[in-house]
Amino acid sequence: MLDTKEQTMETSERAKLQSERLSEVTERVYSQVKAYKDKFDEHGITPCDITGIEDITKLPFTVKNDMRAAYPYGLFAVPLNQIVRVHSSSGTTGQITVVGYTEKDLKTWASLVARAFDAAGATDQDIIQISYGYGLFTGGLGVHNGVEDLGAVAIPVSGGNTKRQVQVLSDFGVTGLAVTPSYALLVAETAQKMGVDLHALPLRFGVFGAEPWSENLRSQLEEAFGIEAFDIYGLSEVMGPGVGFECEEHHGLHINEDHFLIEILDKETLEPVEDGEYGEVVFTTLTKEGIPLIRYRTRDISRIIPGSCPCGRTTRRLERITGRSDDMLIIRGVNVYPTQIEQILLDIEEVAPHYQIILTKRGSLDDVEVRVELNDSVDFDEIKSLESITKKVSAAIASALAISVKVKLVEPGSIERSEGKAQRVVDRRGEGSTS
Ligand code: DLL
């Protein structure tokens, strides 16, 4: 295990380290970042009020809009000559936000991503194909630096050009694949079309993240590639990939708590919840120099898994992210995340793991349609079987989630494939009523 001391230290010892670091970071943002000074003053709080992690709740939150207001560099805590790299968030929910890294930040980031690959069993003997996008997105370069830090071979393929992805995978002796789970599906599908037998390759593991994915998708990816699949979590505002990662137990994402203080807060009251209960994930960066963030509200919903992990790491585990609060659908009063629908669809043999959820307006009501592709093996022209599969899918959704949705089976290959993060929900409610 890399960084054994940091990853296995007694909880009390870690709390002490976090407390020291929290004091330092609050002082730093108070003295270096005007927006934080103003906010602290508004709340009548000074860094002297923060003596330990139990004081975290005294501090104000940072939200995406604070970052937008400070666009591009307003929340940086060091002069630009100390920043050596910038990245940005994907901007799927509005204007992009910019983050900056000092040299030390990049080193820390690489070491935390290296922990994730180490936990997936990677060593300096491995050859790792990185198919996350390179560019402003933190996925490509973030994973790249971590893989190099581990001493493994990094193949910077980036996203897109899927046939070439398959060619590299089969010709370069690749042992590990790092990519979004949805793009991994397309790579597997393309390999099959190209007649490449993925099971005959030396590929051993995949490190998948950057979007929510279900347990059933994990099984399908493991089967399609003949690999063990690991989850990796992160967000650009907080650092990028490597904030948390799965170990061989596959039971939650170990959070790199020596660098990030995690809180789970009730969605309504924003008060801390007990371990085991669901809420919004909030992070405070403890060591970042470029753009330290205090109590950043991620909008991701999850919970801390209570208890210790047999792997020996003492860092707490965040359950895999079910979804973002922005993606939550409210279907006739029931809260549903796209991954819950995915989990159900992937249990049904006759459909493929390609789906989209279309939201439209019918009068004043929201209408939800689940579009899912039929499996190649089903004859799309056979109306009888289509009817019975449609019924089967709606019944499975109704029984698992207690909601009734319209289901539309579509031809294999007709749902647009993603080369990065998949767009599972298509919101057409602004485009006028369907009736
Ligand atoms: O997606 C960083 C990343 C790159 C993580 C590569 C893992 C691998 P952003 O573009 O800022 O950063 O998007 C962050 O993506 O708040 C989650 O909603 C979602 N997300 C990231 N990883 C996971 C995961 C990168 N493993 C947002 N499971 C986060 C579920 C994830 N959702």
Short mmCIF file of C-alpha atoms and ligand atoms in Angstrom, two decimals:
data_model
loop_
_atom_site.label_atom_id
_atom_site.label_comp_id
_atom_site.label_asym_id
_atom_site.label_seq_id
_atom_site.Cartn_x
_atom_site.Cartn_y
_atom_site.Cartn_z
CA MET A 1 0.00 0.00 0.00
CA LEU A 2 1.32 3.47 -0.87
CA ASP A 3 1.48 6.09 1.89
CA THR A 4 0.69 3.41 4.46
CA LYS A 5 1.14 5.77 7.38
CA GLU A 6 -1.35 8.30 6.04
CA GLN A 7 -3.86 5.70 4.91
CA THR A 8 -3.82 3.53 8.03
CA MET A 9 -3.28 5.99 10.88
CA GLU A 10 -5.48 5.88 13.99
CA THR A 11 -8.63 7.91 13.56
CA SER A 12 -7.70 10.13 16.51
CA GLU A 13 -4.28 10.82 15.04
CA ARG A 14 -5.86 11.73 11.71
CA ALA A 15 -8.36 14.03 13.42
CA LYS A 16 -5.42 15.85 15.01
CA LEU A 17 -3.72 16.25 11.64
CA GLN A 18 -6.96 17.46 10.08
CA SER A 19 -7.49 19.96 12.89
CA GLU A 20 -4.04 21.46 12.38
CA ARG A 21 -4.56 21.65 8.66
CA LEU A 22 -8.03 23.13 9.01
CA SER A 23 -6.66 25.94 11.17
CA GLU A 24 -3.95 26.61 8.60
CA VAL A 25 -6.31 26.68 5.65
CA THR A 26 -8.82 28.98 7.34
CA GLU A 27 -6.03 31.39 8.13
CA ARG A 28 -4.75 31.21 4.59
CA VAL A 29 -8.08 31.92 2.92
CA TYR A 30 -8.89 34.68 5.42
CA SER A 31 -5.66 36.51 4.73
CA GLN A 32 -5.33 35.77 1.00
CA VAL A 33 -8.81 35.60 -0.55
CA LYS A 34 -10.99 38.68 -0.34
CA ALA A 35 -14.22 36.79 -1.02
CA TYR A 36 -13.51 34.55 2.00
CA LYS A 37 -12.52 37.44 4.24
CA ASP A 38 -15.79 39.19 3.37
CA LYS A 39 -17.78 36.01 3.98
CA PHE A 40 -16.10 35.26 7.32
CA ASP A 41 -16.63 38.88 8.42
CA GLU A 42 -20.29 38.65 7.42
CA HIS A 43 -20.63 35.53 9.61
CA GLY A 44 -18.75 37.23 12.44
CA ILE A 45 -16.06 34.55 12.42
CA THR A 46 -12.27 34.73 12.38
CA PRO A 47 -9.67 31.98 11.93
CA CYS A 48 -9.05 32.13 15.72
CA ASP A 49 -12.51 30.60 16.23
CA ILE A 50 -11.36 27.44 14.47
CA THR A 51 -9.31 25.29 16.82
CA GLY A 52 -10.31 21.83 15.61
CA ILE A 53 -12.42 19.93 13.10
CA GLU A 54 -15.40 20.06 15.45
CA ASP A 55 -15.52 23.80 14.67
CA ILE A 56 -16.13 23.15 10.98
CA THR A 57 -19.85 23.87 11.26
CA LYS A 58 -19.07 27.46 12.28
CA LEU A 59 -17.65 28.12 8.82
CA PRO A 60 -19.71 29.41 5.89
CA PHE A 61 -20.34 27.26 2.80
CA THR A 62 -18.87 27.72 -0.64
CA VAL A 63 -21.24 27.05 -3.53
CA LYS A 64 -20.83 26.84 -7.28
CA ASN A 65 -22.15 30.40 -7.62
CA ASP A 66 -19.33 31.73 -5.42
CA MET A 67 -16.92 30.22 -7.90
CA ARG A 68 -18.82 31.70 -10.82
CA ALA A 69 -18.84 35.12 -9.17
CA ALA A 70 -15.07 34.88 -8.75
CA TYR A 71 -14.55 33.74 -12.37
CA PRO A 72 -11.85 33.17 -13.46
CA TYR A 73 -9.19 33.64 -10.74
CA GLY A 74 -10.94 35.44 -7.88
CA LEU A 75 -10.73 32.56 -5.36
CA PHE A 76 -7.05 31.81 -5.96
CA ALA A 77 -5.06 32.08 -2.75
CA VAL A 78 -1.63 32.58 -4.34
CA PRO A 79 -0.36 35.01 -6.99
CA LEU A 80 -0.59 33.71 -10.56
CA ASN A 81 3.17 33.28 -10.83
CA GLN A 82 2.85 30.40 -8.35
CA ILE A 83 0.10 28.72 -10.36
CA VAL A 84 1.48 26.24 -12.87
CA ARG A 85 -1.74 24.72 -14.28
CA VAL A 86 -5.40 25.54 -14.58
CA HIS A 87 -8.34 23.23 -15.25
CA SER A 88 -12.05 23.79 -15.23
CA SER A 89 -15.24 21.98 -14.37
CA SER A 90 -17.18 20.40 -17.21
CA GLY A 91 -19.77 23.17 -17.21
CA THR A 92 -22.67 20.74 -17.67
CA THR A 93 -24.75 22.74 -15.19
CA GLY A 94 -23.89 26.26 -16.38
CA GLN A 95 -20.85 28.49 -16.78
CA ILE A 96 -17.51 26.76 -16.26
CA THR A 97 -15.49 27.38 -13.12
CA VAL A 98 -11.71 27.64 -13.08
CA VAL A 99 -9.32 25.94 -10.67
CA GLY A 100 -5.56 26.52 -10.33
CA TYR A 101 -2.75 24.32 -9.03
CA THR A 102 0.65 25.19 -7.62
CA GLU A 103 3.56 22.84 -8.21
CA LYS A 104 2.96 21.33 -4.79
CA ASP A 105 -0.76 20.88 -5.55
CA LEU A 106 0.12 18.91 -8.68
CA LYS A 107 2.47 16.68 -6.68
CA THR A 108 -0.18 16.02 -4.04
CA TRP A 109 -2.80 15.35 -6.69
CA ALA A 110 -0.53 12.86 -8.50
CA SER A 111 0.20 11.06 -5.24
CA LEU A 112 -3.51 10.73 -4.41
CA VAL A 113 -4.37 9.37 -7.86
CA ALA A 114 -1.42 6.97 -7.46
CA ARG A 115 -3.04 5.72 -4.22
CA ALA A 116 -6.17 4.93 -6.23
CA PHE A 117 -4.32 2.91 -8.87
CA ASP A 118 -2.26 1.19 -6.19
CA ALA A 119 -5.53 0.18 -4.51
CA ALA A 120 -6.67 -1.27 -7.85
CA GLY A 121 -3.56 -3.48 -7.80
CA ALA A 122 -1.52 -1.43 -10.27
CA THR A 123 2.29 -1.31 -10.01
CA ASP A 124 5.16 0.11 -12.04
CA GLN A 125 4.83 -3.01 -14.22
CA ASP A 126 1.49 -1.90 -15.59
CA ILE A 127 0.60 -0.27 -18.89
CA ILE A 128 -2.41 1.97 -18.46
CA GLN A 129 -4.54 3.37 -21.26
CA ILE A 130 -6.04 6.71 -20.25
CA SER A 131 -9.18 7.42 -22.24
CA TYR A 132 -10.55 10.25 -20.12
CA GLY A 133 -10.52 13.49 -22.09
CA TYR A 134 -7.29 15.52 -21.92
CA GLY A 135 -7.78 19.26 -21.74
CA LEU A 136 -9.58 21.54 -19.34
CA PHE A 137 -11.34 18.47 -17.89
CA THR A 138 -9.36 17.11 -14.94
CA GLY A 139 -9.88 13.45 -15.94
CA GLY A 140 -7.13 12.98 -18.55
CA LEU A 141 -4.19 14.93 -17.14
CA GLY A 142 -5.16 14.22 -13.53
CA VAL A 143 -5.11 10.46 -14.01
CA HIS A 144 -2.05 10.74 -16.26
CA ASN A 145 0.11 12.36 -13.58
CA GLY A 146 -1.02 9.80 -11.02
CA VAL A 147 -0.18 6.88 -13.27
CA GLU A 148 3.28 8.33 -13.95
CA ASP A 149 3.76 8.97 -10.23
CA LEU A 150 3.15 5.27 -9.62
CA GLY A 151 5.82 4.51 -12.21
CA ALA A 152 3.44 2.68 -14.54
CA VAL A 153 3.34 3.38 -18.28
CA ALA A 154 0.73 6.04 -19.13
CA ILE A 155 -0.78 5.88 -22.61
CA PRO A 156 -2.46 9.27 -23.17
CA VAL A 157 -5.09 8.27 -25.72
CA SER A 158 -7.68 10.80 -24.46
CA GLY A 159 -11.34 10.37 -25.39
CA GLY A 160 -12.74 9.75 -28.87
CA ASN A 161 -11.61 7.90 -32.00
CA THR A 162 -12.97 4.67 -30.63
CA LYS A 163 -11.49 2.34 -33.23
CA ARG A 164 -8.06 3.62 -32.32
CA GLN A 165 -8.89 3.03 -28.65
CA VAL A 166 -9.48 -0.62 -29.49
CA GLN A 167 -6.34 -0.82 -31.58
CA VAL A 168 -4.17 0.58 -28.77
CA LEU A 169 -5.88 -1.70 -26.27
CA SER A 170 -5.07 -4.75 -28.32
CA ASP A 171 -1.60 -3.82 -29.60
CA PHE A 172 0.13 -2.05 -26.69
CA GLY A 173 -0.09 -4.77 -24.04
CA VAL A 174 -2.47 -2.63 -21.99
CA THR A 175 -3.14 -4.05 -18.51
CA GLY A 176 -5.33 -1.26 -17.09
CA LEU A 177 -7.97 1.00 -18.60
CA ALA A 178 -9.03 4.37 -17.17
CA VAL A 179 -12.18 5.85 -18.70
CA THR A 180 -15.77 6.83 -17.90
CA PRO A 181 -17.97 3.73 -17.51
CA SER A 182 -20.26 4.86 -20.35
CA TYR A 183 -17.38 5.31 -22.79
CA ALA A 184 -15.97 1.95 -21.66
CA LEU A 185 -19.21 0.38 -22.90
CA LEU A 186 -18.73 1.93 -26.32
CA VAL A 187 -15.12 0.74 -26.45
CA ALA A 188 -16.28 -2.80 -25.64
CA GLU A 189 -19.04 -2.63 -28.24
CA THR A 190 -16.61 -1.35 -30.88
CA ALA A 191 -14.09 -4.08 -30.04
CA GLN A 192 -16.77 -6.68 -30.60
CA LYS A 193 -17.68 -5.17 -33.98
CA MET A 194 -14.00 -5.12 -34.94
CA GLY A 195 -13.70 -8.80 -33.99
CA VAL A 196 -11.21 -8.12 -31.16
CA ASP A 197 -11.48 -10.65 -28.34
CA LEU A 198 -11.02 -8.51 -25.22
CA HIS A 199 -10.67 -11.59 -23.03
CA ALA A 200 -7.59 -12.67 -24.94
CA LEU A 201 -5.75 -9.44 -23.97
CA PRO A 202 -3.56 -8.95 -20.88
CA LEU A 203 -6.08 -6.37 -19.57
CA ARG A 204 -6.63 -6.91 -15.80
CA PHE A 205 -8.39 -3.90 -14.33
CA GLY A 206 -10.41 -0.79 -15.12
CA VAL A 207 -10.58 2.44 -13.09
CA PHE A 208 -13.90 4.02 -13.93
CA GLY A 209 -15.41 7.27 -12.71
CA ALA A 210 -16.44 10.86 -13.46
CA GLU A 211 -20.12 9.88 -13.65
CA PRO A 212 -22.59 7.82 -11.64
CA TRP A 213 -22.78 4.12 -12.56
CA SER A 214 -24.60 1.16 -11.13
CA GLU A 215 -23.44 -2.16 -9.65
CA ASN A 216 -24.99 -3.92 -12.63
CA LEU A 217 -22.96 -1.82 -15.04
CA ARG A 218 -19.88 -2.87 -13.08
CA SER A 219 -20.73 -6.54 -13.69
CA GLN A 220 -21.32 -5.90 -17.38
CA LEU A 221 -18.01 -4.07 -17.79
CA GLU A 222 -16.14 -6.78 -15.87
CA GLU A 223 -17.66 -9.39 -18.10
CA ALA A 224 -17.18 -7.50 -21.38
CA PHE A 225 -13.49 -6.76 -20.76
CA GLY A 226 -12.59 -9.70 -18.50
CA ILE A 227 -11.36 -7.31 -15.79
CA GLU A 228 -11.90 -6.21 -12.21
CA ALA A 229 -13.60 -2.78 -12.19
CA PHE A 230 -12.78 -0.07 -9.61
CA ASP A 231 -14.58 3.17 -8.94
CA ILE A 232 -12.72 6.50 -8.71
CA TYR A 233 -14.36 9.70 -7.54
CA GLY A 234 -13.50 13.35 -7.60
CA LEU A 235 -14.50 16.78 -8.76
CA SER A 236 -12.52 19.54 -10.34
CA GLU A 237 -13.39 22.17 -7.72
CA VAL A 238 -11.95 20.00 -4.95
CA MET A 239 -9.00 18.64 -7.00
CA GLY A 240 -10.10 16.29 -9.78
CA PRO A 241 -10.04 12.48 -9.86
CA GLY A 242 -8.63 10.87 -6.70
CA VAL A 243 -10.63 12.56 -3.94
CA GLY A 244 -11.87 9.03 -3.22
CA PHE A 245 -11.30 5.57 -4.63
CA GLU A 246 -12.28 1.94 -4.20
CA CYS A 247 -10.00 -0.71 -2.75
CA GLU A 248 -10.14 -4.45 -3.46
CA GLU A 249 -13.14 -4.82 -1.14
CA HIS A 250 -15.28 -2.78 -3.59
CA HIS A 251 -17.31 -1.43 -0.73
CA GLY A 252 -17.26 2.33 -0.92
CA LEU A 253 -14.80 5.04 -1.89
CA HIS A 254 -11.98 5.64 0.62
CA ILE A 255 -11.72 9.39 0.98
CA ASN A 256 -8.20 10.82 1.13
CA GLU A 257 -9.02 12.35 4.48
CA ASP A 258 -5.54 13.66 5.18
CA HIS A 259 -6.22 16.16 2.37
CA PHE A 260 -10.00 16.56 2.33
CA LEU A 261 -12.36 16.99 5.23
CA ILE A 262 -15.68 15.38 4.33
CA GLU A 263 -19.09 16.19 5.79
CA ILE A 264 -22.49 14.71 4.95
CA LEU A 265 -25.26 17.22 5.54
CA ASP A 266 -29.01 16.97 5.63
CA LYS A 267 -30.27 18.28 2.27
CA GLU A 268 -32.84 20.58 3.86
CA THR A 269 -31.35 21.73 7.16
CA LEU A 270 -27.66 21.49 6.11
CA GLU A 271 -26.94 20.05 9.55
CA PRO A 272 -24.53 17.10 9.80
CA VAL A 273 -26.16 13.66 9.67
CA GLU A 274 -25.00 10.49 11.43
CA ASP A 275 -22.63 8.12 9.61
CA GLY A 276 -24.79 5.79 7.53
CA GLU A 277 -27.36 8.41 6.67
CA TYR A 278 -27.70 10.00 3.25
CA GLY A 279 -27.13 13.66 2.58
CA GLU A 280 -25.19 16.17 0.49
CA VAL A 281 -21.44 15.63 0.33
CA VAL A 282 -19.44 18.70 1.39
CA PHE A 283 -15.64 19.01 1.23
CA THR A 284 -13.08 21.32 2.76
CA THR A 285 -9.65 21.11 1.14
CA LEU A 286 -6.99 20.84 3.85
CA THR A 287 -3.75 21.23 1.92
CA LYS A 288 -4.53 22.85 -1.40
CA GLU A 289 -2.57 26.04 -2.10
CA GLY A 290 -3.90 27.30 -5.45
CA ILE A 291 -7.59 27.38 -4.68
CA PRO A 292 -8.43 26.12 -1.21
CA LEU A 293 -12.17 25.69 -0.68
CA ILE A 294 -14.07 25.85 2.59
CA ARG A 295 -17.16 23.62 2.93
CA TYR A 296 -17.73 23.25 -0.80
CA ARG A 297 -21.25 21.93 -1.48
CA THR A 298 -20.86 19.29 -4.18
CA ARG A 299 -24.58 18.55 -4.70
CA ASP A 300 -23.57 14.87 -4.79
CA ILE A 301 -25.73 12.67 -2.62
CA SER A 302 -24.29 9.77 -0.66
CA ARG A 303 -23.48 8.49 2.81
CA ILE A 304 -20.55 7.37 4.91
CA ILE A 305 -20.42 3.60 5.22
CA PRO A 306 -20.14 2.92 8.97
CA GLY A 307 -17.47 0.54 10.27
CA SER A 308 -13.95 -0.30 9.25
CA CYS A 309 -12.69 -1.76 5.99
CA PRO A 310 -10.88 -5.12 5.98
CA CYS A 311 -8.26 -3.65 3.61
CA GLY A 312 -6.58 -1.91 6.54
CA ARG A 313 -7.14 1.64 5.38
CA THR A 314 -8.69 3.69 8.16
CA THR A 315 -9.94 6.44 5.87
CA ARG A 316 -13.72 6.61 5.87
CA ARG A 317 -15.66 5.24 2.92
CA LEU A 318 -18.22 7.14 0.92
CA GLU A 319 -20.85 4.93 -0.66
CA ARG A 320 -20.76 5.09 -4.46
CA ILE A 321 -22.51 8.24 -5.61
CA THR A 322 -26.11 7.50 -6.56
CA GLY A 323 -26.38 10.84 -8.34
CA ARG A 324 -26.28 14.59 -8.05
CA SER A 325 -29.19 16.44 -6.54
CA ASP A 326 -29.44 18.23 -9.94
CA ASP A 327 -30.09 14.89 -11.68
CA MET A 328 -32.73 13.71 -9.25
CA LEU A 329 -36.07 13.15 -10.96
CA ILE A 330 -39.26 13.62 -9.03
CA ILE A 331 -41.72 11.29 -10.67
CA ARG A 332 -45.18 11.73 -9.17
CA GLY A 333 -43.70 12.55 -5.82
CA VAL A 334 -41.08 9.78 -5.83
CA ASN A 335 -37.40 10.73 -5.95
CA VAL A 336 -35.51 8.72 -8.54
CA TYR A 337 -31.93 8.84 -9.80
CA PRO A 338 -31.01 7.69 -13.32
CA THR A 339 -28.63 5.07 -11.87
CA GLN A 340 -31.55 3.39 -10.10
CA ILE A 341 -33.26 2.99 -13.46
CA GLU A 342 -29.97 1.77 -14.95
CA GLN A 343 -29.64 -0.87 -12.25
CA ILE A 344 -33.08 -2.26 -13.19
CA LEU A 345 -32.59 -2.14 -16.96
CA LEU A 346 -29.31 -3.99 -16.76
CA ASP A 347 -31.05 -6.92 -15.07
CA ILE A 348 -33.23 -7.45 -18.13
CA GLU A 349 -31.67 -9.75 -20.63
CA GLU A 350 -33.50 -8.51 -23.72
CA VAL A 351 -32.30 -4.90 -23.47
CA ALA A 352 -28.83 -3.40 -23.97
CA PRO A 353 -27.10 -1.10 -21.43
CA HIS A 354 -27.88 1.99 -23.51
CA TYR A 355 -30.68 4.17 -22.27
CA GLN A 356 -31.93 7.71 -21.93
CA ILE A 357 -34.62 9.30 -19.82
CA ILE A 358 -36.65 11.90 -21.72
CA LEU A 359 -38.59 14.51 -19.76
CA THR A 360 -41.42 16.38 -21.49
CA LYS A 361 -44.46 18.33 -20.40
CA ARG A 362 -47.97 16.97 -20.83
CA GLY A 363 -50.25 19.83 -19.90
CA SER A 364 -49.07 20.87 -16.48
CA LEU A 365 -47.63 17.45 -15.64
CA ASP A 366 -44.12 16.18 -16.26
CA ASP A 367 -43.96 13.15 -18.49
CA VAL A 368 -41.14 10.65 -18.20
CA GLU A 369 -40.15 8.25 -20.93
CA VAL A 370 -37.41 5.67 -20.56
CA ARG A 371 -35.84 4.84 -23.91
CA VAL A 372 -33.78 1.71 -23.97
CA GLU A 373 -32.12 -0.19 -26.75
CA LEU A 374 -33.02 -3.73 -27.54
CA ASN A 375 -30.35 -6.34 -27.41
CA ASP A 376 -28.94 -7.44 -30.80
CA SER A 377 -30.39 -10.89 -30.28
CA VAL A 378 -34.01 -9.70 -30.28
CA ASP A 379 -35.84 -9.29 -33.59
CA PHE A 380 -36.92 -5.63 -33.66
CA ASP A 381 -39.63 -6.40 -36.23
CA GLU A 382 -41.42 -8.91 -34.09
CA ILE A 383 -44.19 -6.85 -32.58
CA LYS A 384 -45.36 -9.47 -30.13
CA SER A 385 -42.01 -9.82 -28.45
CA LEU A 386 -41.58 -6.02 -28.39
CA GLU A 387 -44.84 -5.69 -26.53
CA SER A 388 -43.95 -8.27 -23.96
CA ILE A 389 -40.46 -6.81 -23.39
CA THR A 390 -41.95 -3.32 -22.97
CA LYS A 391 -44.32 -4.69 -20.37
CA LYS A 392 -41.51 -6.53 -18.63
CA VAL A 393 -39.39 -3.36 -18.40
CA SER A 394 -42.25 -1.19 -17.08
CA ALA A 395 -43.24 -3.86 -14.57
CA ALA A 396 -39.65 -4.15 -13.31
CA ILE A 397 -39.42 -0.36 -12.84
CA ALA A 398 -42.85 -0.23 -11.18
CA SER A 399 -42.04 -3.00 -8.76
CA ALA A 400 -38.58 -1.71 -7.78
CA LEU A 401 -39.28 2.02 -7.61
CA ALA A 402 -43.06 2.23 -7.23
CA ILE A 403 -43.41 4.55 -10.22
CA SER A 404 -44.98 4.00 -13.60
CA VAL A 405 -43.10 5.39 -16.55
CA LYS A 406 -43.55 5.12 -20.28
CA VAL A 407 -41.05 2.72 -21.82
CA LYS A 408 -39.96 2.88 -25.44
CA LEU A 409 -37.78 0.20 -26.94
CA VAL A 410 -35.48 1.49 -29.64
CA GLU A 411 -33.27 -0.22 -32.20
CA PRO A 412 -29.76 -1.32 -31.25
CA GLY A 413 -27.28 1.50 -31.86
CA SER A 414 -29.89 4.28 -31.98
CA ILE A 415 -29.08 5.99 -28.66
CA GLU A 416 -26.19 8.39 -28.99
CA ARG A 417 -23.00 6.98 -27.44
CA SER A 418 -20.84 9.09 -25.17
CA GLU A 419 -17.08 9.52 -25.49
CA GLY A 420 -16.91 11.07 -22.00
CA LYS A 421 -19.71 11.63 -19.54
CA ALA A 422 -23.03 10.22 -20.76
CA GLN A 423 -26.12 12.39 -20.91
CA ARG A 424 -28.70 10.12 -19.33
CA VAL A 425 -31.47 12.66 -18.86
CA VAL A 426 -32.77 14.75 -21.76
CA ASP A 427 -34.94 17.54 -20.46
CA ARG A 428 -37.37 18.77 -23.11
CA ARG A 429 -39.81 20.36 -20.68
CA GLY A 430 -38.88 23.82 -21.92
CA GLU A 431 -39.75 22.91 -25.52
CA GLY A 432 -43.53 23.13 -25.15
CA SER A 433 -46.26 20.71 -24.22
CA THR A 434 -46.76 17.38 -26.02
CA SER A 435 -50.51 17.68 -25.73
O1 DLL B 1 -15.43 14.20 -13.17
C1 DLL B 1 -13.31 14.32 -12.03
C2 DLL B 1 -13.06 12.90 -12.34
C3 DLL B 1 -12.38 12.56 -13.50
C4 DLL B 1 -13.43 11.90 -11.45
C5 DLL B 1 -12.10 11.22 -13.79
C6 DLL B 1 -13.14 10.57 -11.71
C7 DLL B 1 -12.50 10.24 -12.89
P1 DLL B 1 -15.97 17.14 -12.75
O2 DLL B 1 -16.02 17.18 -14.23
O3 DLL B 1 -15.80 18.41 -12.02
O4 DLL B 1 -14.79 16.22 -12.26
O5 DLL B 1 -17.31 16.42 -12.27
C8 DLL B 1 -17.50 16.13 -10.91
O6 DLL B 1 -18.82 14.17 -11.45
O7 DLL B 1 -19.49 16.01 -8.48
C9 DLL B 1 -19.97 13.82 -9.43
O8 DLL B 1 -21.29 14.30 -9.61
C10 DLL B 1 -19.51 13.17 -10.72
N1 DLL B 1 -18.59 12.06 -10.43
C11 DLL B 1 -17.25 12.05 -10.46
N2 DLL B 1 -16.77 10.81 -10.15
C12 DLL B 1 -17.86 10.04 -9.91
C13 DLL B 1 -18.04 8.67 -9.54
C14 DLL B 1 -14.62 14.87 -12.54
N3 DLL B 1 -17.04 7.82 -9.38
C15 DLL B 1 -18.79 15.40 -10.71
N4 DLL B 1 -19.33 8.25 -9.34
C16 DLL B 1 -18.99 14.97 -9.27
C17 DLL B 1 -20.37 9.09 -9.50
C18 DLL B 1 -19.01 10.83 -10.07
N5 DLL B 1 -20.26 10.35 -9.87
#
